[in-house]
Coordinates of C-alpha atoms and ligand atoms in Angstrom, one line a residue:
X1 CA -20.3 -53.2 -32.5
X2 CA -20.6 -53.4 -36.2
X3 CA -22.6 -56.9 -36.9
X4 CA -21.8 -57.2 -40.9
X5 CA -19.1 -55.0 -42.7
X6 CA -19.8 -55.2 -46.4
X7 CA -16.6 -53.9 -46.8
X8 CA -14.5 -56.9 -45.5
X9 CA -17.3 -59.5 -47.3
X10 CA -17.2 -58.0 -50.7
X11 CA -13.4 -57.1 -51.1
X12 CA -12.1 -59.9 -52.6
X13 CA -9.3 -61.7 -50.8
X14 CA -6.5 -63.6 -52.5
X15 CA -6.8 -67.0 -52.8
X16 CA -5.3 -69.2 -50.7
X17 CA -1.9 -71.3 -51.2
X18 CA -2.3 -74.5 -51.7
X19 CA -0.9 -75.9 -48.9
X20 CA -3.1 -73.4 -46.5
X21 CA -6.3 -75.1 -48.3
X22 CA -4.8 -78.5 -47.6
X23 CA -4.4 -77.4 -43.6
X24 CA -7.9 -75.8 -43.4
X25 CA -9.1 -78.8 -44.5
X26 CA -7.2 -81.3 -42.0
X27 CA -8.4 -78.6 -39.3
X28 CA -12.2 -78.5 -40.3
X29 CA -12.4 -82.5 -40.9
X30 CA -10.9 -82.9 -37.8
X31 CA -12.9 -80.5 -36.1
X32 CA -16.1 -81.7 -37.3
X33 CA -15.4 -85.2 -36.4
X34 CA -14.2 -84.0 -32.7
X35 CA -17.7 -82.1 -32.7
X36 CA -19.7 -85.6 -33.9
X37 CA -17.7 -87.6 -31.1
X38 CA -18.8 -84.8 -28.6
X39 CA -22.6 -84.7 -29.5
X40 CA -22.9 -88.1 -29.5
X41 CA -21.1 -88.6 -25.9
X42 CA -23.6 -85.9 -25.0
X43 CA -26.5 -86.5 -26.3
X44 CA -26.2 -89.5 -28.8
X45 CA -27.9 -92.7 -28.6
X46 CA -25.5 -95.0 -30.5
X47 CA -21.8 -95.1 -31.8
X48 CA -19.9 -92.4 -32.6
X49 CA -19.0 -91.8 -36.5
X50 CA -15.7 -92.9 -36.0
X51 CA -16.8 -96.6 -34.0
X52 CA -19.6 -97.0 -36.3
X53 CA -17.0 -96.7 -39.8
X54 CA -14.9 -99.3 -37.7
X55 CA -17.5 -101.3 -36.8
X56 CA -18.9 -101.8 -40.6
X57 CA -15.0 -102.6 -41.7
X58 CA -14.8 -105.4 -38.4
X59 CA -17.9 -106.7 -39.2
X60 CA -17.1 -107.0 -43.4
X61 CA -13.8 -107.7 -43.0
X62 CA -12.8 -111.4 -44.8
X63 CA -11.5 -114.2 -42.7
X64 CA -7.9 -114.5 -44.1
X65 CA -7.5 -110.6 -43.7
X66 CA -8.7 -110.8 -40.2
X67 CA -6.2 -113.6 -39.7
X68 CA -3.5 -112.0 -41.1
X69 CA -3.8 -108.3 -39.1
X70 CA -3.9 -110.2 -36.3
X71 CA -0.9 -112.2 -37.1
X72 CA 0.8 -108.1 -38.1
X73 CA -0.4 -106.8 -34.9
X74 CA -2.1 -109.2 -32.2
X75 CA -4.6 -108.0 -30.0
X76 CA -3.3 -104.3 -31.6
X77 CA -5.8 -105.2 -34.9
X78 CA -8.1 -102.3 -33.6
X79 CA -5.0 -99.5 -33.2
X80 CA -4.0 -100.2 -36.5
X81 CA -7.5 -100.0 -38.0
X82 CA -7.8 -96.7 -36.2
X83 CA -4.4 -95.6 -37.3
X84 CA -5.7 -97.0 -40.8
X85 CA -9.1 -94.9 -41.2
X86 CA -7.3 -91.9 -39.3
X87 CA -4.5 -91.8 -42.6
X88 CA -7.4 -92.1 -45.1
X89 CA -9.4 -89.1 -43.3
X90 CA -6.0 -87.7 -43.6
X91 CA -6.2 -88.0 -47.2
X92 CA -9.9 -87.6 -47.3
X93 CA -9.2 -84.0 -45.8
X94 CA -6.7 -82.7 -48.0
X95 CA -8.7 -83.3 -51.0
X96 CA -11.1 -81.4 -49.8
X97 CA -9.1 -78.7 -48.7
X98 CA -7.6 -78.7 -52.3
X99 CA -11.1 -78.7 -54.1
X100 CA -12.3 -75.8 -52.3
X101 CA -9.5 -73.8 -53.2
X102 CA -10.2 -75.0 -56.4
X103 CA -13.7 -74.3 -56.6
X104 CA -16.5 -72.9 -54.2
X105 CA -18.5 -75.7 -52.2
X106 CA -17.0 -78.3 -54.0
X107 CA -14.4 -79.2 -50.4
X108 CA -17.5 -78.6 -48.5
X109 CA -19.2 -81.0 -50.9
X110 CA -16.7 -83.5 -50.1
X111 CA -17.3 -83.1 -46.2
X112 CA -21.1 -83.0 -46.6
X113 CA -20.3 -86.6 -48.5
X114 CA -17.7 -87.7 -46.1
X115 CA -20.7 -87.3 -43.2
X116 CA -23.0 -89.0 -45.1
X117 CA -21.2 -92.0 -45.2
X118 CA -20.5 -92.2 -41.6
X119 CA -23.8 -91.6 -41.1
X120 CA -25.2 -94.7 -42.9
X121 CA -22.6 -96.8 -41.5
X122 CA -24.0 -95.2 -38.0
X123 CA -27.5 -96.3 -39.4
X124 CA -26.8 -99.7 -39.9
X125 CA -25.0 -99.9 -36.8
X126 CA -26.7 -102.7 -34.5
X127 CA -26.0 -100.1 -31.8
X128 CA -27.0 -97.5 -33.5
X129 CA -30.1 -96.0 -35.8
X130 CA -31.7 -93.2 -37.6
X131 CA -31.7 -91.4 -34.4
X132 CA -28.2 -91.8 -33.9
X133 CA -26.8 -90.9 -37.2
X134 CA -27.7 -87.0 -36.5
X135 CA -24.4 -85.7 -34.4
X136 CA -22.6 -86.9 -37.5
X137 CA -24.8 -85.0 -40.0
X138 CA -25.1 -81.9 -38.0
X139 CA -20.9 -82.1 -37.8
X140 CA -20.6 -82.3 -41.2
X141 CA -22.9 -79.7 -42.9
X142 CA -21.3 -77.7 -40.2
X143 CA -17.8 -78.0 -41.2
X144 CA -18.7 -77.7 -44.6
X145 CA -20.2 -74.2 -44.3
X146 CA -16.7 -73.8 -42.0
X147 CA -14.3 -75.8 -44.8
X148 CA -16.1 -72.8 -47.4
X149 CA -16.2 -69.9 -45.0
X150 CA -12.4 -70.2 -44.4
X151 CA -10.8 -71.4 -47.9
X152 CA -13.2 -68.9 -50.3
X153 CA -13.9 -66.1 -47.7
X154 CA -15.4 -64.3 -50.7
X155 CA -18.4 -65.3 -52.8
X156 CA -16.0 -65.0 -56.5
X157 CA -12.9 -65.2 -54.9
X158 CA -12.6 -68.8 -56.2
X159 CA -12.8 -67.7 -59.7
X160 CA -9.6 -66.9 -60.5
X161 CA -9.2 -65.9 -64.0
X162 CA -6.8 -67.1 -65.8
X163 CA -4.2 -65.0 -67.1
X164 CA -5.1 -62.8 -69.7
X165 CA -8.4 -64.2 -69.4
X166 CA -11.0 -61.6 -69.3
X167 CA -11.5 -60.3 -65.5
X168 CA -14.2 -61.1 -63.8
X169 CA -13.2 -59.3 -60.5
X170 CA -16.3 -56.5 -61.6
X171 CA -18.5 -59.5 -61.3
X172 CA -21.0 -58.6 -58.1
X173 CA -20.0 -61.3 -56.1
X174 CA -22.9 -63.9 -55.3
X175 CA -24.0 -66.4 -52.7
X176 CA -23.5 -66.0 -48.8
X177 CA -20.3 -64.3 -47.3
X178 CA -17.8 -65.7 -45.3
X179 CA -20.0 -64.1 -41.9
X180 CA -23.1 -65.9 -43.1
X181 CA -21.5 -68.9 -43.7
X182 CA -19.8 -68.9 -40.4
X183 CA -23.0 -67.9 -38.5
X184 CA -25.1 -70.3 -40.0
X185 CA -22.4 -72.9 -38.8
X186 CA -22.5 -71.4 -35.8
X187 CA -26.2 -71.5 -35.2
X188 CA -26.0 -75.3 -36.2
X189 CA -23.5 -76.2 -33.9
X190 CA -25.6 -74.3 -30.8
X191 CA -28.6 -75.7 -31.8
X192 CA -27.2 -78.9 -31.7
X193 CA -25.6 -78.8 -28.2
X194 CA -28.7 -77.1 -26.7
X195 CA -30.0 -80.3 -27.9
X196 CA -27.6 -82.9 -26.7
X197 CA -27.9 -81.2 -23.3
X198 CA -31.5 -81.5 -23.5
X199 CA -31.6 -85.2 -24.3
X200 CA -28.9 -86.1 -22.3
X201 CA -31.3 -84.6 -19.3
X202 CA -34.6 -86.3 -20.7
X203 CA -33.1 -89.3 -22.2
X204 CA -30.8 -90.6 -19.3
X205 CA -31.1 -91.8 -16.3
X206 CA -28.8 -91.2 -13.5
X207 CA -25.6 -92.8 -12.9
X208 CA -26.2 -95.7 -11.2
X209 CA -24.2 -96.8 -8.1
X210 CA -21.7 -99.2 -8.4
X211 CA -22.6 -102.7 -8.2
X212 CA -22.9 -104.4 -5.0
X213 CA -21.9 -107.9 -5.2
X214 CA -23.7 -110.5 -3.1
X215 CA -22.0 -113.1 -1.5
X216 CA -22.5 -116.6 -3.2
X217 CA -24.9 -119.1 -2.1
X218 CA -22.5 -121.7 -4.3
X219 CA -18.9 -120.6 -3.3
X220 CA -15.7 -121.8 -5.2
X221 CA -12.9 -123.0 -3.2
X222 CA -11.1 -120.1 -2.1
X223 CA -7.8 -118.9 -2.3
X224 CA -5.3 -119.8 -1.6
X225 CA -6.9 -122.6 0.7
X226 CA -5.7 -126.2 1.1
X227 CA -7.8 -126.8 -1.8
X228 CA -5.7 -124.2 -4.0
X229 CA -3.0 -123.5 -2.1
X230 CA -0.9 -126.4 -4.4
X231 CA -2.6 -124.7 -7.5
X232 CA -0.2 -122.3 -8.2
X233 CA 3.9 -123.3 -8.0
X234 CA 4.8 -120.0 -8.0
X235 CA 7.6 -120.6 -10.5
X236 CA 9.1 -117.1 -12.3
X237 CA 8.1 -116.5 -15.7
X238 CA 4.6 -119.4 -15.0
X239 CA 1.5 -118.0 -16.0
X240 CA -0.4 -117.6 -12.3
X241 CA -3.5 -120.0 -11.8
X242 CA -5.4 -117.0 -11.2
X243 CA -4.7 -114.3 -14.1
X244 CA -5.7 -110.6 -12.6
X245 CA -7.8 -109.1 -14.6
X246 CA -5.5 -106.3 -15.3
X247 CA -3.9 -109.1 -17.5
X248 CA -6.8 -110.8 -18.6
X249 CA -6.8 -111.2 -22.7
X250 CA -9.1 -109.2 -24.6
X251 CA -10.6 -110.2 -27.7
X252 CA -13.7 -108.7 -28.8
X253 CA -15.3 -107.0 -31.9
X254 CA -15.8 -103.6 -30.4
X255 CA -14.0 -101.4 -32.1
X256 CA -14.8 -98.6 -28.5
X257 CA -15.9 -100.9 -25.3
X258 CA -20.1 -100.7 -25.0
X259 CA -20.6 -98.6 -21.7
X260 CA -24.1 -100.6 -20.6
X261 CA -26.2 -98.6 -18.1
X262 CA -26.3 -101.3 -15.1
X263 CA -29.7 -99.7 -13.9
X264 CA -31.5 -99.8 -17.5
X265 CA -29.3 -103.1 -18.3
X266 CA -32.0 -106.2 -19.3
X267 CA -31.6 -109.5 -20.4
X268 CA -34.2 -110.5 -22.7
X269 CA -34.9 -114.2 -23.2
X270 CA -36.9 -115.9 -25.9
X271 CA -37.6 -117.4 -29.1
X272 CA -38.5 -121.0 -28.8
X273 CA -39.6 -120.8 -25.0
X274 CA -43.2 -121.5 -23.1
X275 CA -42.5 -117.7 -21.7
X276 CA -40.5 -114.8 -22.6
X277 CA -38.4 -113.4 -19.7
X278 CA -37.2 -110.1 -18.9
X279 CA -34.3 -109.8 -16.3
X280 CA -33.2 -106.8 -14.6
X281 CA -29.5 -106.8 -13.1
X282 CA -31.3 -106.1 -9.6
X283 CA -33.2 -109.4 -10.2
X284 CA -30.2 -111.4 -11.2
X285 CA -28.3 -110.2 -7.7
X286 CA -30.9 -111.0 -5.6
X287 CA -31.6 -114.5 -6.8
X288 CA -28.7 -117.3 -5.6
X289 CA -25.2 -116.8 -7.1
X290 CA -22.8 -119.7 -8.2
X291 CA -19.1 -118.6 -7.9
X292 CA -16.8 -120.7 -10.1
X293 CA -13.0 -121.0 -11.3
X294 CA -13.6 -121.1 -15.4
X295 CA -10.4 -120.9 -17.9
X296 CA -11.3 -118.8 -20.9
X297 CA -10.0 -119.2 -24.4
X298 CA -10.1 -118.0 -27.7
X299 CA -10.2 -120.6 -30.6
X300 CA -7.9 -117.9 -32.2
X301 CA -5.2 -119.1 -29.6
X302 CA -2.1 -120.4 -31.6
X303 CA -0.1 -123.2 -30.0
X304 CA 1.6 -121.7 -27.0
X305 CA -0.5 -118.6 -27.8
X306 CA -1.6 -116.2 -24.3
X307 CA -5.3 -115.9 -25.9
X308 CA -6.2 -118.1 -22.2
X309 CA -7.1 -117.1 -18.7
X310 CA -8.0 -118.0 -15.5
X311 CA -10.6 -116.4 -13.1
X312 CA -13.0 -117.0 -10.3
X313 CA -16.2 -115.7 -11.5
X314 CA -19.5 -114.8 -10.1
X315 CA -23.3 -115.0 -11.4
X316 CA -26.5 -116.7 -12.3
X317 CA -26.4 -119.9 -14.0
X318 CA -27.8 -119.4 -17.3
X319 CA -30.0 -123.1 -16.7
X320 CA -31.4 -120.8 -14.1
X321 CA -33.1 -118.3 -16.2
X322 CA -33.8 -121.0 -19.0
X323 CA -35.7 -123.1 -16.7
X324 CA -38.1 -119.9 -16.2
X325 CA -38.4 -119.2 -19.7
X326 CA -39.1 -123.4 -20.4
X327 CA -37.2 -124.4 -24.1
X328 CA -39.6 -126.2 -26.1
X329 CA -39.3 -129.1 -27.4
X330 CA -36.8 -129.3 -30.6
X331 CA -34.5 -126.2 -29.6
X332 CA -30.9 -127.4 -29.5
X333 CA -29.0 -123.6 -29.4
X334 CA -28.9 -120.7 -27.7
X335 CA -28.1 -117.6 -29.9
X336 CA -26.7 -115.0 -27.1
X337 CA -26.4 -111.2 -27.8
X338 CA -25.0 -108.7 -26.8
X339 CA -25.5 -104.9 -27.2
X340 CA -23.2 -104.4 -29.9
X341 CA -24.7 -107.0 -31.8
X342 CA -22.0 -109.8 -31.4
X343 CA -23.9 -112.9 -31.2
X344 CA -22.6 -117.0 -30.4
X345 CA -24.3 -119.7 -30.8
X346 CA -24.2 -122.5 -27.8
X347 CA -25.5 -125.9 -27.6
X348 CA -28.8 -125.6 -25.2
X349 CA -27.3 -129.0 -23.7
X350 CA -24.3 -127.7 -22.3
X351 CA -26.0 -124.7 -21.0
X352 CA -28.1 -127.0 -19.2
X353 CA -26.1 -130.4 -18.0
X354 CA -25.6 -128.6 -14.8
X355 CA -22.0 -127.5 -15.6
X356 CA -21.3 -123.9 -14.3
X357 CA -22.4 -121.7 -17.6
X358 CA -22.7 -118.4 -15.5
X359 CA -24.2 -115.5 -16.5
X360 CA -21.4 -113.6 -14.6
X361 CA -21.3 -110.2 -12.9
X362 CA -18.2 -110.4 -11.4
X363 CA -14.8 -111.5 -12.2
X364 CA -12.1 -112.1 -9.7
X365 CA -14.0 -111.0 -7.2
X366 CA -14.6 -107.4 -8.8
X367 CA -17.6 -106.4 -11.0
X368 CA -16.9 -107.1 -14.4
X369 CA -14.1 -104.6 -16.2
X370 CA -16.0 -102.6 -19.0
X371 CA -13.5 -104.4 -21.4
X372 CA -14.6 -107.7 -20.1
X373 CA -18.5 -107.4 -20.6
X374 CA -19.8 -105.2 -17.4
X375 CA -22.5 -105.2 -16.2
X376 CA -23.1 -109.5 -17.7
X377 CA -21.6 -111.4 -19.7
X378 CA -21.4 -115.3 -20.0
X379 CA -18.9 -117.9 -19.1
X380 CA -19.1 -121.7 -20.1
X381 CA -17.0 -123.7 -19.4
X382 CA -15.2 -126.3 -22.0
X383 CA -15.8 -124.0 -25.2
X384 CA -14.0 -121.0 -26.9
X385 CA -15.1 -117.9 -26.1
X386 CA -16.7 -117.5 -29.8
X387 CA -19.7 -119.7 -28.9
X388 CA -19.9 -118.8 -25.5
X389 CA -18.8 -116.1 -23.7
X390 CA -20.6 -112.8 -24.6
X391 CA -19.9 -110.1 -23.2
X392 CA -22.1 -107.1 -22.7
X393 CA -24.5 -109.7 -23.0
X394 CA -28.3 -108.9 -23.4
X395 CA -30.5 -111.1 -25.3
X396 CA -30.5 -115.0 -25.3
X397 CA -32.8 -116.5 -28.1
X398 CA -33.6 -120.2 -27.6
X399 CA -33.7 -121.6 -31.2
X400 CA -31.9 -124.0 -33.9
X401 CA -28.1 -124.3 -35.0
X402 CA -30.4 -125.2 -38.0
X403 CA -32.3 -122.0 -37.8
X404 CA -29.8 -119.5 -36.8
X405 CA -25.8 -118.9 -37.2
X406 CA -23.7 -116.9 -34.9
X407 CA -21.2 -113.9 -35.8
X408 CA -18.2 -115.9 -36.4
X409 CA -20.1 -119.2 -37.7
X410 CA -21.5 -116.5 -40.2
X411 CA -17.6 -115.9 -41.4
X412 CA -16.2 -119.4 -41.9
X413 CA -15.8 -120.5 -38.1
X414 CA -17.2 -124.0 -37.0
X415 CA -21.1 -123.2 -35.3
X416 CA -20.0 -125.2 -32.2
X417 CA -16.6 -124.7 -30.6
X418 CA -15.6 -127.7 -27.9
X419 CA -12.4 -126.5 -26.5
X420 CA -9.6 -128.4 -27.9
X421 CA -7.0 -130.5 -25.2
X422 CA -4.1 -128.1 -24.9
X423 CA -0.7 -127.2 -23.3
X424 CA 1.8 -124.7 -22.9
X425 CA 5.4 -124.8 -22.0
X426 CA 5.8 -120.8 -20.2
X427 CA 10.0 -121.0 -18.9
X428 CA 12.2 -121.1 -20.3
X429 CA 11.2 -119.0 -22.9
X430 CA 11.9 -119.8 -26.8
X431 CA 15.4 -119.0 -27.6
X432 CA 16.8 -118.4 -24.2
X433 CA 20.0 -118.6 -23.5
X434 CA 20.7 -120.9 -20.2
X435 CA 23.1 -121.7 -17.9
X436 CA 23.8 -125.3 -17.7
X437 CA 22.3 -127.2 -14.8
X438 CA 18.9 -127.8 -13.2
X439 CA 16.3 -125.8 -15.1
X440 CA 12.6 -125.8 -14.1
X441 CA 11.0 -126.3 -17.4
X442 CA 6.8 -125.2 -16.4
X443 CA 3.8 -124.6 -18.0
X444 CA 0.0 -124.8 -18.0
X445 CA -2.3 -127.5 -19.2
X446 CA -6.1 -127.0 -19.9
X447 CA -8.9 -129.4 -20.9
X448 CA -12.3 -127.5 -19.8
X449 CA -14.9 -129.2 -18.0
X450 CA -12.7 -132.6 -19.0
X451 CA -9.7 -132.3 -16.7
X452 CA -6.0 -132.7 -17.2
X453 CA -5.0 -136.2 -16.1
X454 CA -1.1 -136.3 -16.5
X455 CA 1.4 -133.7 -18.6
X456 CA 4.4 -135.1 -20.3
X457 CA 7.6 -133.4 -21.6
X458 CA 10.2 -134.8 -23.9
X459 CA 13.7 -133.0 -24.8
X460 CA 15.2 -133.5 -28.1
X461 CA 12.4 -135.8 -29.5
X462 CA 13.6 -138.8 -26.6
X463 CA 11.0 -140.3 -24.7
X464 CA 8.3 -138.6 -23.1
X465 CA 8.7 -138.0 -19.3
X466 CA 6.2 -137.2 -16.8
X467 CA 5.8 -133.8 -15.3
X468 CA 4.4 -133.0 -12.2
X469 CA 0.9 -131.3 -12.4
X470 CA -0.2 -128.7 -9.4
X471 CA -3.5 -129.3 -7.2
X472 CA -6.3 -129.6 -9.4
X473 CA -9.0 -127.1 -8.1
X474 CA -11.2 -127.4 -11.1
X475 CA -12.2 -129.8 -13.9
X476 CA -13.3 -126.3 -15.6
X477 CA -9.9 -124.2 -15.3
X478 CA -6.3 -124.8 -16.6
X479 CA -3.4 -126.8 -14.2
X480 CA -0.3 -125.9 -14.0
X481 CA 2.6 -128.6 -14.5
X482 CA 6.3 -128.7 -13.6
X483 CA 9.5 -130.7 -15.1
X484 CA 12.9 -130.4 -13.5
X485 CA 15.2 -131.3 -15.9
X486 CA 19.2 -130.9 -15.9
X487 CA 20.0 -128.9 -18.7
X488 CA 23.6 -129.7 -20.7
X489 CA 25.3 -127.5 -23.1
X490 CA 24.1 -127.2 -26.9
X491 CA 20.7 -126.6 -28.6
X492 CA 17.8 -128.3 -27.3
X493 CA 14.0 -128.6 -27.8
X494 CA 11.9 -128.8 -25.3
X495 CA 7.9 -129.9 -26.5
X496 CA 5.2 -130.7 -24.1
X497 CA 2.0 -132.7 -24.3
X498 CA -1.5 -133.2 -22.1
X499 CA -3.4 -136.3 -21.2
X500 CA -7.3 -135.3 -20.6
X501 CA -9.8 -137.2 -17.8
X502 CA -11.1 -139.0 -20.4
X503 CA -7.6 -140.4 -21.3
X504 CA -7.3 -138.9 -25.0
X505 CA -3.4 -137.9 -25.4
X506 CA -3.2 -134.3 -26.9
X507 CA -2.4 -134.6 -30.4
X508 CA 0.8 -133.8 -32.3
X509 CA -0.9 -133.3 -35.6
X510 CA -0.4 -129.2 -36.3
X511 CA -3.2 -127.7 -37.3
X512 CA -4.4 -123.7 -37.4
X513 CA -7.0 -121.9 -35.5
X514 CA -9.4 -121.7 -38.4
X515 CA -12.1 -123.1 -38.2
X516 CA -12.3 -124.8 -34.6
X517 CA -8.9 -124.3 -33.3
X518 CA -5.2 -125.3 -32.8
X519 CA -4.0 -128.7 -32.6
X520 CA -0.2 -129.7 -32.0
X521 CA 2.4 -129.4 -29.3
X522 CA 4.2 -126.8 -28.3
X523 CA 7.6 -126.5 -28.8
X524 CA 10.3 -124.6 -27.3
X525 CA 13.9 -124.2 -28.4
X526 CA 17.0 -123.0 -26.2
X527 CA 20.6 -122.7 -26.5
X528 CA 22.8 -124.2 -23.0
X529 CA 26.1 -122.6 -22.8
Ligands
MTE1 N1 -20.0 -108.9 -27.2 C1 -18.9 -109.6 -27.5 N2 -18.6 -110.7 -26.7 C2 -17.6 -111.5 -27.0 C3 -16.8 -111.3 -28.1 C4 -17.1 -110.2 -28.9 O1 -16.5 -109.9 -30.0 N3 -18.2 -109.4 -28.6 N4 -15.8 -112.1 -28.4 C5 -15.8 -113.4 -27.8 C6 -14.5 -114.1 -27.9 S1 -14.0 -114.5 -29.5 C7 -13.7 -114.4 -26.8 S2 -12.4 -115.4 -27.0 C8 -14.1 -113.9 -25.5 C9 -12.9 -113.2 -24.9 O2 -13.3 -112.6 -23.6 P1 -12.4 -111.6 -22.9 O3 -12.1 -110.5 -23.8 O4 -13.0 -111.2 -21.6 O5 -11.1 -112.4 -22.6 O6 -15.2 -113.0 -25.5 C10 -16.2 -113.4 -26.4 N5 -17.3 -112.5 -26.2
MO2 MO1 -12.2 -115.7 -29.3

């Protein structure tokens, strides 16, 4: 077998069409970023190029832009930000297709460039680090040596001359051959998966068994039980008291879901404490587990939005494993992080009045879902998720709302987030067509660690009526509430309003989520025929 053949290198090809450059380059970028995804699964020690590039855009993006992708595409915000950076790469790769054709190294100039940034954006990942930027800079000077090997085969053969321009096809060609090119790419690629393998072997620990779950010393009522059994009327189209986690709303700033090691997994707690502490998951199992019903929310969550949820959740209390570390006097927050740097800010008071803040391990009965924080995450109940619930959860610093700011405080959202008094009219639906007749107008009314006290419905703007609520399990979760009401034929509107514990009637002023969340009532228009 004939290693080199001078023969093939030094005869000078014929330049590529255009429109073959352009497709070389879609196939090398593509390629290269396939091969940085790979290495970085394998042996990488943060994001991959294309999470951290999404990352730095969540992270930088302005308020009223993230408001209105959301309002364009709902919980889809991260599909169309991938769709979005996939069309520029697109672009990105063309281009550099094109400029290799038009001149030697230059496309491979553009992908050597195109790593580079990933690579910074991988740097200043909070997740990620020097270390972890190097599947994305081995990828790219690799497809670079690929992008030239392919598009100018032949040292020269990107010197066209022009016509009637003097040749220049006697020129000795110069620089490395298509071969050498592709062999040094090829030695950078093995090189670099010898070397993933090897610190995927040295670097990682085994795969840990599934968690175990413990039962809880501090059950919550069961269900269904007598104490539940009345929570949920079953009505079609009525949200469910409990919302599987299958359904279970996601809203996070992970661009790809953090997979946490449970056996490595720590919580690290200090700042203003008498101690620091250091918690294993092994420790947090073994010590006494409070089970509790807590409704979730997002302070995102328009009026009559599904940005809520139910579950019956299992872990530590987070007064717990403050009590161990001892606040100090003057600390009035507690800044929880998680791995991906997300951080919330939450009022030390309500993580220690003896409410059911959890540091939870288990949702529903099931460890957590990767998407919803596994292996810990925290629950509190009566604020938006925003200031509370961190998923993936792994540092808590005791500190100062005047010291510190969270991740959304730090773009325009209020630093504390109280949930606001709320309800939700679920059948019929908004612009339904009924059939005249009795029609069970339902819904679901939530007022964390308040209560709902009553639920009212009115039809047509007339007087308000009260509706029937459903066993209250839980001061903490939402309640579901019932109206029959005899529907006759024409347009109506149906609107809905909560009374909290406290006695504070849910207001009707309209107000949007920024910067602490909806006000107003819900309102629901159908036709009768
Ligand atoms: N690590 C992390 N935790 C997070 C978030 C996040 O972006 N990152 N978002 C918070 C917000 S805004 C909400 S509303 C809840 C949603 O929790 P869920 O996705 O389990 O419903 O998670 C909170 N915890
Ligand atoms: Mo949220």
């Amino acid at each position: 077998m004939r290693l080199r053949s001078s023969a093939t290198e030094t005869r000078p090809t014929p330049p590529r069409t255009a429109l073959v450059a352009a497709l070389l380059g879609v196939a090398v970028t593509a390629g290269a970023v396939a091969l940085a995804e790979v290495l970085t699964r394998v042996g990488g020690t943060g994001p991959g190029p294309v999470a951290a590039v999404a990352g730095v855009f969540i992270d930088n993006t302005p308020l009223w832009l993230k408001e209105l992708a959301i309002g364009w595409f709902g919980t889809h915000d991260k599909l169309a930000l991938g769709v979005g950076i996939g069309v520029v790469m697109l672009l990105l790769a063309v281009a550099a297709g094109l400029e290799e054709r038009r001149r030697r190294y230059s496309g491979g100039a553009v992908v050597v460039v195109l790593g580079l940034v990933a690579a910074l954006a991988t740097v200043t990942r909070p997740d990620g680090g020097w270390v972890a930027a190097w599947p994305v800079l081995v990828s790219a000077v690799a497809g670079a040596l690929v992008l030239v090997a392919v598009v100018n085969p032949t040292p020269g053969a990107a010197a066209r001359p022009a016509e009637g321009a003097p040749s220049e096809a006697d020129a000795p060609p110069t620089g490395p051959g298509r071969r050498q090119l592709l062999r040094g790419a090829g030695l950078l690629v093995g090189a670099a998966v010898v070397g993933a393998g090897v610190s995927r072997r040295v670097g990682r620990a085994p795969a840990a068994a599934p968690i175990a779950l413990p039962p809880p010393a501090t059950p919550a009522p069961a269900t269904p039980s007598p104490a539940t059994v009345g929570a949920d009327f079953g009505v079609p189209g009525l949200a469910p008291y409990r919302t599987p986690n299958a359904d279970f709303y996601r809203i996070d700033t992970a661009f790809v879901v953090p997979r946490v090691d449970a056996a490595s997994w720590q919580l690290r707690v200090h700042g203003l404490v008498d101690r620091e502490v250091r918690l294993k998951l092994v420790d947090l199992l073994a010590a006494p587990l409070t089970q509790a019903w807590v409704t979730l929310c997002c302070v995102s969550n328009e009026v009559g939005g599904d940005l809520v949820g139910n579950a019956e959740w299992l872990g530590l209390p987070v007064r717990d494993v403050l009590a161990q570390a001892g606040p100090r006097p003057g600390a009035d927050m507690v800044l929880s992080r998680s791995v991906d740097g997300f951080t919330a800010s939450t009022p030390l008071e309500v993580l220690t009045d003896g409410r059911n803040a959890l540091l939870a391990v288990a949702m529903n009965g099931s460890p957590l879902p990767p998407e919803h924080g596994y292996p810990v995450r925290m629950v509190v109940p009566g604020l938006y998720g925003y200031v509370s619930a961190t998923k993936w959860v792994s540092e808590l610093e005791v500190t100062r709302f005047a010291d510190a700011a969270a991740y959304w405080t730090q773009r325009g959202w209020a630093p504390r987030g109280p949930v606001k008094l709320s309800s939700r009219i679920d059948v019929p639906r908004a612009g339904r067509q009924l059939p005249a007749g009795p029609v069970t107008v339902a819904g679901v009314a939530w007022a964390q660690h308040t209560g709902i006290a009553a639920v009212e419905v009115r039809v047509d703007g007339g007087a308000w009526q009260p509706a029937e609520l459903a066993a209250d399990v839980s001061i903490d979760t939402w309640r579901q509430w019932r109206y029959p009401w005899t529907a006759t034929p024409g347009a109506h509107t149906l609107e809905v309003r909560a009374t909290d514990r406290n006695g504070q009637v849910q207001t009707g002023r309209r107000t949007d989520p920024v910067p602490d969340g909806a006000t107003g009532w819900h309102r629901v228009d159908v036709r009768v025929a």
